[in-house]
Amino acid sequence: MERMKVELVIYEFTKTSEQNGSSFQKIEFTRECVNLTQAVSLSMDRSAGLKADRKRSFCPVTTDSKHKLPIAPNILNQDFKVLGLDKIWLSDITYIPVAGRWSYLFAIKDLFNREIIGWELGPTLETHHLLNAFEKALIRRRHPKGIIFHSDRGVQYASKDFRKLLNTNEFIQSMSRKGNCYDNAPMESFFKTLKVEEVYRRKFNTIKEAKYFLFDYIERYYNRRRRHSALEYLSPVEFRERITA
């Protein structure tokens, strides 16, 4: 029986591209009526030769807040409790190594179900990449109104073009305090997860190639399959479908 369990772990571990840790592995098998405790799960990981990647220390600097553009108040103020979809959207920018140079990922997340609803990868930090990511989020969520949009104080978020787009769609802008990454912790957490589970595992030779693998990770895995303890061990899409059914 134990051998069968180990073989099941190996099968599922491979099928999910080695992206689940022991806690999430346990949830996968609970769905298949295999009752694994945390200790047994860890033991099987060791006996099967499976181990998760160690997390790296990575501190990207993508925020240029040394500008004289308008700064929105910190409405969110680290209150990450939200009562429904399309109440609070978060956004941030991180860098992705591509062919020995930096490319930049602009991402937007619905705080309620942790779903990445808009993103754009570009070779520069120009504001039009943020505008594209925002337009994608609007289309995906069918142009909702009255949403709090929280980000850092970066020049892209404070730009005239982006503020105009927010106002046109009746969004309320919120910005973190200067230099305080904890004010946007859920976005920081997503970027850390993305890099550990996907970016650090690969070497991207072109932006086109990077976009392909980022699409696969974000749209097919993170949004649809990756389970979150805060979402009752459901994926963002599963959680959204449950509450809207």
PDB file of C-alpha atoms in Angstrom:
ATOM      1  CA  MET A   1       0.000   0.000   0.000  1.00  0.00           C
ATOM      2  CA  GLU A   2       2.804   2.410   0.885  1.00  0.00           C
ATOM      3  CA  ARG A   3       4.519   1.613  -2.419  1.00  0.00           C
ATOM      4  CA  MET A   4       1.301   2.437  -4.268  1.00  0.00           C
ATOM      5  CA  LYS A   5       1.073   5.744  -2.414  1.00  0.00           C
ATOM      6  CA  VAL A   6       4.651   6.615  -3.346  1.00  0.00           C
ATOM      7  CA  GLU A   7       3.935   5.790  -6.991  1.00  0.00           C
ATOM      8  CA  LEU A   8       0.852   8.009  -6.845  1.00  0.00           C
ATOM      9  CA  VAL A   9       2.933  10.853  -5.450  1.00  0.00           C
ATOM     10  CA  ILE A  10       5.489  10.453  -8.243  1.00  0.00           C
ATOM     11  CA  TYR A  11       2.744  10.407 -10.866  1.00  0.00           C
ATOM     12  CA  GLU A  12       0.988  13.496  -9.518  1.00  0.00           C
ATOM     13  CA  PHE A  13       4.272  15.280  -8.827  1.00  0.00           C
ATOM     14  CA  THR A  14       5.283  14.832 -12.467  1.00  0.00           C
ATOM     15  CA  LYS A  15       1.834  15.707 -13.832  1.00  0.00           C
ATOM     16  CA  THR A  16       1.788  19.061 -12.057  1.00  0.00           C
ATOM     17  CA  SER A  17       5.288  19.962 -13.328  1.00  0.00           C
ATOM     18  CA  GLU A  18       6.825  19.636  -9.854  1.00  0.00           C
ATOM     19  CA  GLN A  19       5.085  22.796  -8.718  1.00  0.00           C
ATOM     20  CA  ASN A  20       3.262  21.546  -5.617  1.00  0.00           C
ATOM     21  CA  GLY A  21       4.791  21.374  -2.150  1.00  0.00           C
ATOM     22  CA  SER A  22       3.843  18.772   0.456  1.00  0.00           C
ATOM     23  CA  SER A  23       0.810  20.699   1.768  1.00  0.00           C
ATOM     24  CA  PHE A  24      -0.729  21.120  -1.656  1.00  0.00           C
ATOM     25  CA  GLN A  25       0.227  17.531  -2.576  1.00  0.00           C
ATOM     26  CA  LYS A  26      -1.846  16.349   0.368  1.00  0.00           C
ATOM     27  CA  ILE A  27      -4.862  18.308  -0.847  1.00  0.00           C
ATOM     28  CA  GLU A  28      -4.593  16.775  -4.333  1.00  0.00           C
ATOM     29  CA  PHE A  29      -4.776  13.270  -2.891  1.00  0.00           C
ATOM     30  CA  THR A  30      -7.487  14.132  -0.399  1.00  0.00           C
ATOM     31  CA  ARG A  31      -9.677  14.724  -3.434  1.00  0.00           C
ATOM     32  CA  GLU A  32      -8.893  11.156  -4.529  1.00  0.00           C
ATOM     33  CA  CYS A  33      -9.779   9.783  -1.076  1.00  0.00           C
ATOM     34  CA  VAL A  34      -6.172   9.068  -0.102  1.00  0.00           C
ATOM     35  CA  ASN A  35      -5.799  10.220   3.510  1.00  0.00           C
ATOM     36  CA  LEU A  36      -2.241  11.481   3.855  1.00  0.00           C
ATOM     37  CA  THR A  37      -1.033  13.263   6.950  1.00  0.00           C
ATOM     38  CA  GLN A  38       1.629  15.928   6.702  1.00  0.00           C
ATOM     39  CA  ALA A  39       4.217  13.590   8.204  1.00  0.00           C
ATOM     40  CA  VAL A  40       3.468  10.791   5.748  1.00  0.00           C
ATOM     41  CA  SER A  41       3.544  13.257   2.873  1.00  0.00           C
ATOM     42  CA  LEU A  42       6.976  14.510   3.927  1.00  0.00           C
ATOM     43  CA  SER A  43       8.213  10.959   4.393  1.00  0.00           C
ATOM     44  CA  MET A  44       7.074   9.988   0.914  1.00  0.00           C
ATOM     45  CA  ASP A  45       8.719  13.063  -0.534  1.00  0.00           C
ATOM     46  CA  ARG A  46      12.028  11.940   0.939  1.00  0.00           C
ATOM     47  CA  SER A  47      11.710   8.267  -0.004  1.00  0.00           C
ATOM     48  CA  ALA A  48      10.707   9.138  -3.572  1.00  0.00           C
ATOM     49  CA  GLY A  49      13.546  11.614  -3.921  1.00  0.00           C
ATOM     50  CA  LEU A  50      11.260  14.629  -4.324  1.00  0.00           C
ATOM     51  CA  LYS A  51      12.071  18.030  -2.932  1.00  0.00           C
ATOM     52  CA  ALA A  52      10.862  21.559  -3.465  1.00  0.00           C
ATOM     53  CA  ASP A  53      13.131  24.309  -4.710  1.00  0.00           C
ATOM     54  CA  ARG A  54      14.706  26.534  -2.109  1.00  0.00           C
ATOM     55  CA  LYS A  55      13.522  30.089  -2.343  1.00  0.00           C
ATOM     56  CA  ARG A  56      16.029  32.671  -3.474  1.00  0.00           C
ATOM     57  CA  SER A  57      16.592  36.175  -2.190  1.00  0.00           C
ATOM     58  CA  PHE A  58      15.452  38.481  -4.969  1.00  0.00           C
ATOM     59  CA  CYS A  59      14.839  42.209  -4.597  1.00  0.00           C
ATOM     60  CA  PRO A  60      13.950  43.803  -7.944  1.00  0.00           C
ATOM     61  CA  VAL A  61      13.884  47.586  -8.168  1.00  0.00           C
ATOM     62  CA  THR A  62      11.224  48.573 -10.681  1.00  0.00           C
ATOM     63  CA  THR A  63       9.636  51.525  -8.880  1.00  0.00           C
ATOM     64  CA  ASP A  64      10.577  55.078  -9.774  1.00  0.00           C
ATOM     65  CA  SER A  65       8.783  57.164  -7.162  1.00  0.00           C
ATOM     66  CA  LYS A  66      11.073  60.184  -7.500  1.00  0.00           C
ATOM     67  CA  HIS A  67       8.641  62.262  -9.484  1.00  0.00           C
ATOM     68  CA  LYS A  68       6.295  65.195  -8.961  1.00  0.00           C
ATOM     69  CA  LEU A  69       3.176  63.487 -10.267  1.00  0.00           C
ATOM     70  CA  PRO A  70       0.074  63.231  -8.027  1.00  0.00           C
ATOM     71  CA  ILE A  71       0.196  60.579  -5.292  1.00  0.00           C
ATOM     72  CA  ALA A  72      -3.050  58.862  -4.294  1.00  0.00           C
ATOM     73  CA  PRO A  73      -3.821  58.197  -0.594  1.00  0.00           C
ATOM     74  CA  ASN A  74      -3.197  54.761   0.879  1.00  0.00           C
ATOM     75  CA  ILE A  75      -6.847  53.725   1.074  1.00  0.00           C
ATOM     76  CA  LEU A  76      -6.083  50.026   1.420  1.00  0.00           C
ATOM     77  CA  ASN A  77      -3.660  50.538   4.336  1.00  0.00           C
ATOM     78  CA  GLN A  78      -2.757  46.824   4.534  1.00  0.00           C
ATOM     79  CA  ASP A  79      -6.382  45.811   5.061  1.00  0.00           C
ATOM     80  CA  PHE A  80      -6.440  42.789   2.770  1.00  0.00           C
ATOM     81  CA  LYS A  81      -9.871  41.562   3.842  1.00  0.00           C
ATOM     82  CA  VAL A  82     -12.341  41.895   0.980  1.00  0.00           C
ATOM     83  CA  LEU A  83     -15.958  40.764   0.706  1.00  0.00           C
ATOM     84  CA  GLY A  84     -16.347  40.020  -2.986  1.00  0.00           C
ATOM     85  CA  LEU A  85     -15.017  39.996  -6.521  1.00  0.00           C
ATOM     86  CA  ASP A  86     -14.080  43.250  -8.226  1.00  0.00           C
ATOM     87  CA  LYS A  87     -13.853  45.254  -5.016  1.00  0.00           C
ATOM     88  CA  ILE A  88     -10.062  45.643  -4.849  1.00  0.00           C
ATOM     89  CA  TRP A  89      -7.518  45.121  -7.614  1.00  0.00           C
ATOM     90  CA  LEU A  90      -3.791  45.101  -6.886  1.00  0.00           C
ATOM     91  CA  SER A  91      -0.979  45.735  -9.329  1.00  0.00           C
ATOM     92  CA  ASP A  92       2.795  45.698  -9.440  1.00  0.00           C
ATOM     93  CA  ILE A  93       5.744  45.319 -11.800  1.00  0.00           C
ATOM     94  CA  THR A  94       8.619  42.856 -11.609  1.00  0.00           C
ATOM     95  CA  TYR A  95      11.498  41.991 -13.874  1.00  0.00           C
ATOM     96  CA  ILE A  96      12.079  38.784 -15.803  1.00  0.00           C
ATOM     97  CA  PRO A  97      15.494  37.865 -17.275  1.00  0.00           C
ATOM     98  CA  VAL A  98      15.288  37.288 -21.031  1.00  0.00           C
ATOM     99  CA  ALA A  99      18.387  36.583 -23.137  1.00  0.00           C
ATOM    100  CA  GLY A 100      20.707  38.284 -20.674  1.00  0.00           C
ATOM    101  CA  ARG A 101      18.577  41.414 -20.397  1.00  0.00           C
ATOM    102  CA  TRP A 102      15.606  42.510 -18.298  1.00  0.00           C
ATOM    103  CA  SER A 103      12.027  42.403 -19.450  1.00  0.00           C
ATOM    104  CA  TYR A 104       9.192  43.622 -17.250  1.00  0.00           C
ATOM    105  CA  LEU A 105       6.002  41.914 -16.143  1.00  0.00           C
ATOM    106  CA  PHE A 106       3.047  44.174 -15.342  1.00  0.00           C
ATOM    107  CA  ALA A 107       0.378  42.216 -13.444  1.00  0.00           C
ATOM    108  CA  ILE A 108      -3.065  42.904 -11.960  1.00  0.00           C
ATOM    109  CA  LYS A 109      -4.708  40.703  -9.328  1.00  0.00           C
ATOM    110  CA  ASP A 110      -8.221  40.551  -7.893  1.00  0.00           C
ATOM    111  CA  LEU A 111      -7.537  40.513  -4.153  1.00  0.00           C
ATOM    112  CA  PHE A 112     -10.669  38.513  -3.344  1.00  0.00           C
ATOM    113  CA  ASN A 113      -9.898  35.306  -5.250  1.00  0.00           C
ATOM    114  CA  ARG A 114      -6.175  35.893  -5.933  1.00  0.00           C
ATOM    115  CA  GLU A 115      -6.739  35.603  -9.688  1.00  0.00           C
ATOM    116  CA  ILE A 116      -4.338  37.309 -12.083  1.00  0.00           C
ATOM    117  CA  ILE A 117      -6.810  39.080 -14.345  1.00  0.00           C
ATOM    118  CA  GLY A 118      -4.481  41.127 -16.528  1.00  0.00           C
ATOM    119  CA  TRP A 119      -0.793  41.026 -17.367  1.00  0.00           C
ATOM    120  CA  GLU A 120       1.696  42.210 -19.958  1.00  0.00           C
ATOM    121  CA  LEU A 121       5.370  41.406 -20.550  1.00  0.00           C
ATOM    122  CA  GLY A 122       7.416  44.094 -22.259  1.00  0.00           C
ATOM    123  CA  PRO A 123      11.061  45.030 -22.887  1.00  0.00           C
ATOM    124  CA  THR A 124      10.727  48.402 -21.121  1.00  0.00           C
ATOM    125  CA  LEU A 125       9.015  50.029 -18.138  1.00  0.00           C
ATOM    126  CA  GLU A 126       6.962  52.318 -20.366  1.00  0.00           C
ATOM    127  CA  THR A 127       3.434  53.084 -19.204  1.00  0.00           C
ATOM    128  CA  HIS A 128       1.713  51.657 -22.277  1.00  0.00           C
ATOM    129  CA  HIS A 129       2.456  48.132 -20.996  1.00  0.00           C
ATOM    130  CA  LEU A 130       0.481  48.933 -17.836  1.00  0.00           C
ATOM    131  CA  LEU A 131      -2.365  50.345 -19.927  1.00  0.00           C
ATOM    132  CA  ASN A 132      -2.476  47.121 -21.950  1.00  0.00           C
ATOM    133  CA  ALA A 133      -2.567  44.960 -18.807  1.00  0.00           C
ATOM    134  CA  PHE A 134      -5.364  47.117 -17.375  1.00  0.00           C
ATOM    135  CA  GLU A 135      -7.419  46.906 -20.575  1.00  0.00           C
ATOM    136  CA  LYS A 136      -7.095  43.108 -20.491  1.00  0.00           C
ATOM    137  CA  ALA A 137      -8.351  43.059 -16.896  1.00  0.00           C
ATOM    138  CA  LEU A 138     -11.309  45.268 -17.820  1.00  0.00           C
ATOM    139  CA  ILE A 139     -12.287  42.966 -20.674  1.00  0.00           C
ATOM    140  CA  ARG A 140     -11.921  39.833 -18.562  1.00  0.00           C
ATOM    141  CA  ARG A 141     -14.083  41.251 -15.777  1.00  0.00           C
ATOM    142  CA  ARG A 142     -16.561  42.988 -18.141  1.00  0.00           C
ATOM    143  CA  HIS A 143     -15.757  46.578 -17.241  1.00  0.00           C
ATOM    144  CA  PRO A 144     -16.741  46.777 -13.545  1.00  0.00           C
ATOM    145  CA  LYS A 145     -17.017  50.153 -11.795  1.00  0.00           C
ATOM    146  CA  GLY A 146     -16.125  51.573  -8.396  1.00  0.00           C
ATOM    147  CA  ILE A 147     -13.084  49.367  -7.765  1.00  0.00           C
ATOM    148  CA  ILE A 148     -10.182  50.351  -5.515  1.00  0.00           C
ATOM    149  CA  PHE A 149      -6.998  49.999  -7.567  1.00  0.00           C
ATOM    150  CA  HIS A 150      -3.934  49.702  -5.336  1.00  0.00           C
ATOM    151  CA  SER A 151      -0.293  49.902  -6.407  1.00  0.00           C
ATOM    152  CA  ASP A 152       3.006  51.450  -5.407  1.00  0.00           C
ATOM    153  CA  ARG A 153       3.923  55.059  -6.232  1.00  0.00           C
ATOM    154  CA  GLY A 154       5.721  54.220  -9.463  1.00  0.00           C
ATOM    155  CA  VAL A 155       5.706  56.737 -12.273  1.00  0.00           C
ATOM    156  CA  GLN A 156       3.617  54.392 -14.433  1.00  0.00           C
ATOM    157  CA  TYR A 157       0.769  54.334 -11.901  1.00  0.00           C
ATOM    158  CA  ALA A 158       0.993  58.077 -11.260  1.00  0.00           C
ATOM    159  CA  SER A 159       1.118  58.943 -14.959  1.00  0.00           C
ATOM    160  CA  LYS A 160      -1.515  61.165 -16.528  1.00  0.00           C
ATOM    161  CA  ASP A 161      -2.527  58.465 -19.026  1.00  0.00           C
ATOM    162  CA  PHE A 162      -3.129  55.822 -16.383  1.00  0.00           C
ATOM    163  CA  ARG A 163      -4.965  58.149 -14.002  1.00  0.00           C
ATOM    164  CA  LYS A 164      -7.189  59.184 -16.897  1.00  0.00           C
ATOM    165  CA  LEU A 165      -7.966  55.532 -17.655  1.00  0.00           C
ATOM    166  CA  LEU A 166      -8.858  54.907 -14.005  1.00  0.00           C
ATOM    167  CA  ASN A 167     -11.126  57.949 -13.894  1.00  0.00           C
ATOM    168  CA  THR A 168     -12.846  57.019 -17.153  1.00  0.00           C
ATOM    169  CA  ASN A 169     -13.722  53.627 -15.686  1.00  0.00           C
ATOM    170  CA  GLU A 170     -14.740  55.075 -12.298  1.00  0.00           C
ATOM    171  CA  PHE A 171     -11.932  53.414 -10.341  1.00  0.00           C
ATOM    172  CA  ILE A 172     -10.616  54.738  -7.022  1.00  0.00           C
ATOM    173  CA  GLN A 173      -6.828  54.914  -6.872  1.00  0.00           C
ATOM    174  CA  SER A 174      -4.842  53.872  -3.796  1.00  0.00           C
ATOM    175  CA  MET A 175      -1.053  53.888  -3.395  1.00  0.00           C
ATOM    176  CA  SER A 176       1.357  52.325  -0.921  1.00  0.00           C
ATOM    177  CA  ARG A 177       3.549  54.345   1.360  1.00  0.00           C
ATOM    178  CA  LYS A 178       6.948  55.125  -0.088  1.00  0.00           C
ATOM    179  CA  GLY A 179       9.310  52.158   0.103  1.00  0.00           C
ATOM    180  CA  ASN A 180       6.860  49.925   1.999  1.00  0.00           C
ATOM    181  CA  CYS A 181       6.486  46.607   0.161  1.00  0.00           C
ATOM    182  CA  TYR A 182       4.149  45.274   2.879  1.00  0.00           C
ATOM    183  CA  ASP A 183       1.443  47.668   1.682  1.00  0.00           C
ATOM    184  CA  ASN A 184       1.149  45.504  -1.436  1.00  0.00           C
ATOM    185  CA  ALA A 185       2.105  42.164   0.103  1.00  0.00           C
ATOM    186  CA  PRO A 186      -0.263  39.925  -1.933  1.00  0.00           C
ATOM    187  CA  MET A 187       1.340  41.090  -5.195  1.00  0.00           C
ATOM    188  CA  GLU A 188       4.825  40.624  -3.770  1.00  0.00           C
ATOM    189  CA  SER A 189       3.777  37.113  -2.761  1.00  0.00           C
ATOM    190  CA  PHE A 190       2.574  36.293  -6.274  1.00  0.00           C
ATOM    191  CA  PHE A 191       5.816  37.459  -7.862  1.00  0.00           C
ATOM    192  CA  LYS A 192       7.848  35.419  -5.389  1.00  0.00           C
ATOM    193  CA  THR A 193       5.764  32.326  -6.163  1.00  0.00           C
ATOM    194  CA  LEU A 194       6.019  32.912  -9.908  1.00  0.00           C
ATOM    195  CA  LYS A 195       9.787  33.169  -9.800  1.00  0.00           C
ATOM    196  CA  VAL A 196      10.345  30.157  -7.554  1.00  0.00           C
ATOM    197  CA  GLU A 197       7.922  27.898  -9.417  1.00  0.00           C
ATOM    198  CA  GLU A 198       8.551  29.040 -12.992  1.00  0.00           C
ATOM    199  CA  VAL A 199      11.082  31.751 -13.796  1.00  0.00           C
ATOM    200  CA  TYR A 200      14.049  30.312 -11.885  1.00  0.00           C
ATOM    201  CA  ARG A 201      13.505  26.949 -13.564  1.00  0.00           C
ATOM    202  CA  ARG A 202      13.947  28.231 -17.099  1.00  0.00           C
ATOM    203  CA  LYS A 203      16.192  30.269 -19.345  1.00  0.00           C
ATOM    204  CA  PHE A 204      14.189  32.460 -21.713  1.00  0.00           C
ATOM    205  CA  ASN A 205      15.879  33.221 -25.034  1.00  0.00           C
ATOM    206  CA  THR A 206      13.247  35.593 -26.432  1.00  0.00           C
ATOM    207  CA  ILE A 207      10.312  37.630 -25.137  1.00  0.00           C
ATOM    208  CA  LYS A 208       8.029  35.468 -27.276  1.00  0.00           C
ATOM    209  CA  GLU A 209       9.303  32.367 -25.496  1.00  0.00           C
ATOM    210  CA  ALA A 210       8.958  34.025 -22.084  1.00  0.00           C
ATOM    211  CA  LYS A 211       5.377  35.042 -22.886  1.00  0.00           C
ATOM    212  CA  TYR A 212       4.548  31.466 -23.860  1.00  0.00           C
ATOM    213  CA  PHE A 213       5.755  30.021 -20.556  1.00  0.00           C
ATOM    214  CA  LEU A 214       4.271  32.863 -18.499  1.00  0.00           C
ATOM    215  CA  PHE A 215       0.909  32.294 -20.182  1.00  0.00           C
ATOM    216  CA  ASP A 216       1.147  28.594 -19.408  1.00  0.00           C
ATOM    217  CA  TYR A 217       2.003  29.268 -15.770  1.00  0.00           C
ATOM    218  CA  ILE A 218      -0.420  32.129 -15.077  1.00  0.00           C
ATOM    219  CA  GLU A 219      -3.445  31.140 -17.143  1.00  0.00           C
ATOM    220  CA  ARG A 220      -3.271  27.353 -17.106  1.00  0.00           C
ATOM    221  CA  TYR A 221      -1.613  26.616 -13.786  1.00  0.00           C
ATOM    222  CA  TYR A 222      -1.750  29.488 -11.271  1.00  0.00           C
ATOM    223  CA  ASN A 223      -5.274  30.693 -12.013  1.00  0.00           C
ATOM    224  CA  ARG A 224      -6.846  27.308 -12.705  1.00  0.00           C
ATOM    225  CA  ARG A 225      -4.937  24.671 -10.774  1.00  0.00           C
ATOM    226  CA  ARG A 226      -2.743  26.101  -8.030  1.00  0.00           C
ATOM    227  CA  ARG A 227      -4.496  25.752  -4.690  1.00  0.00           C
ATOM    228  CA  HIS A 228      -4.457  28.447  -2.007  1.00  0.00           C
ATOM    229  CA  SER A 229      -5.028  27.825   1.682  1.00  0.00           C
ATOM    230  CA  ALA A 230      -6.823  31.194   1.885  1.00  0.00           C
ATOM    231  CA  LEU A 231      -9.280  29.959  -0.775  1.00  0.00           C
ATOM    232  CA  GLU A 232     -10.217  26.754   1.051  1.00  0.00           C
ATOM    233  CA  TYR A 233      -7.545  24.934  -0.959  1.00  0.00           C
ATOM    234  CA  LEU A 234      -9.228  25.798  -4.242  1.00  0.00           C
ATOM    235  CA  SER A 235      -7.618  27.503  -7.215  1.00  0.00           C
ATOM    236  CA  PRO A 236      -8.595  31.120  -7.959  1.00  0.00           C
ATOM    237  CA  VAL A 237     -10.875  30.089 -10.828  1.00  0.00           C
ATOM    238  CA  GLU A 238     -12.446  27.255  -8.820  1.00  0.00           C
ATOM    239  CA  PHE A 239     -13.126  29.654  -5.944  1.00  0.00           C
ATOM    240  CA  ARG A 240     -14.651  32.249  -8.260  1.00  0.00           C
ATOM    241  CA  GLU A 241     -16.859  29.657  -9.933  1.00  0.00           C
ATOM    242  CA  ARG A 242     -18.039  28.373  -6.554  1.00  0.00           C
ATOM    243  CA  ILE A 243     -19.146  31.766  -5.267  1.00  0.00           C
ATOM    244  CA  THR A 244     -20.781  32.791  -8.556  1.00  0.00           C
ATOM    245  CA  ALA A 245     -22.590  29.497  -9.202  1.00  0.00           C
TER     246      ALA A 245
END
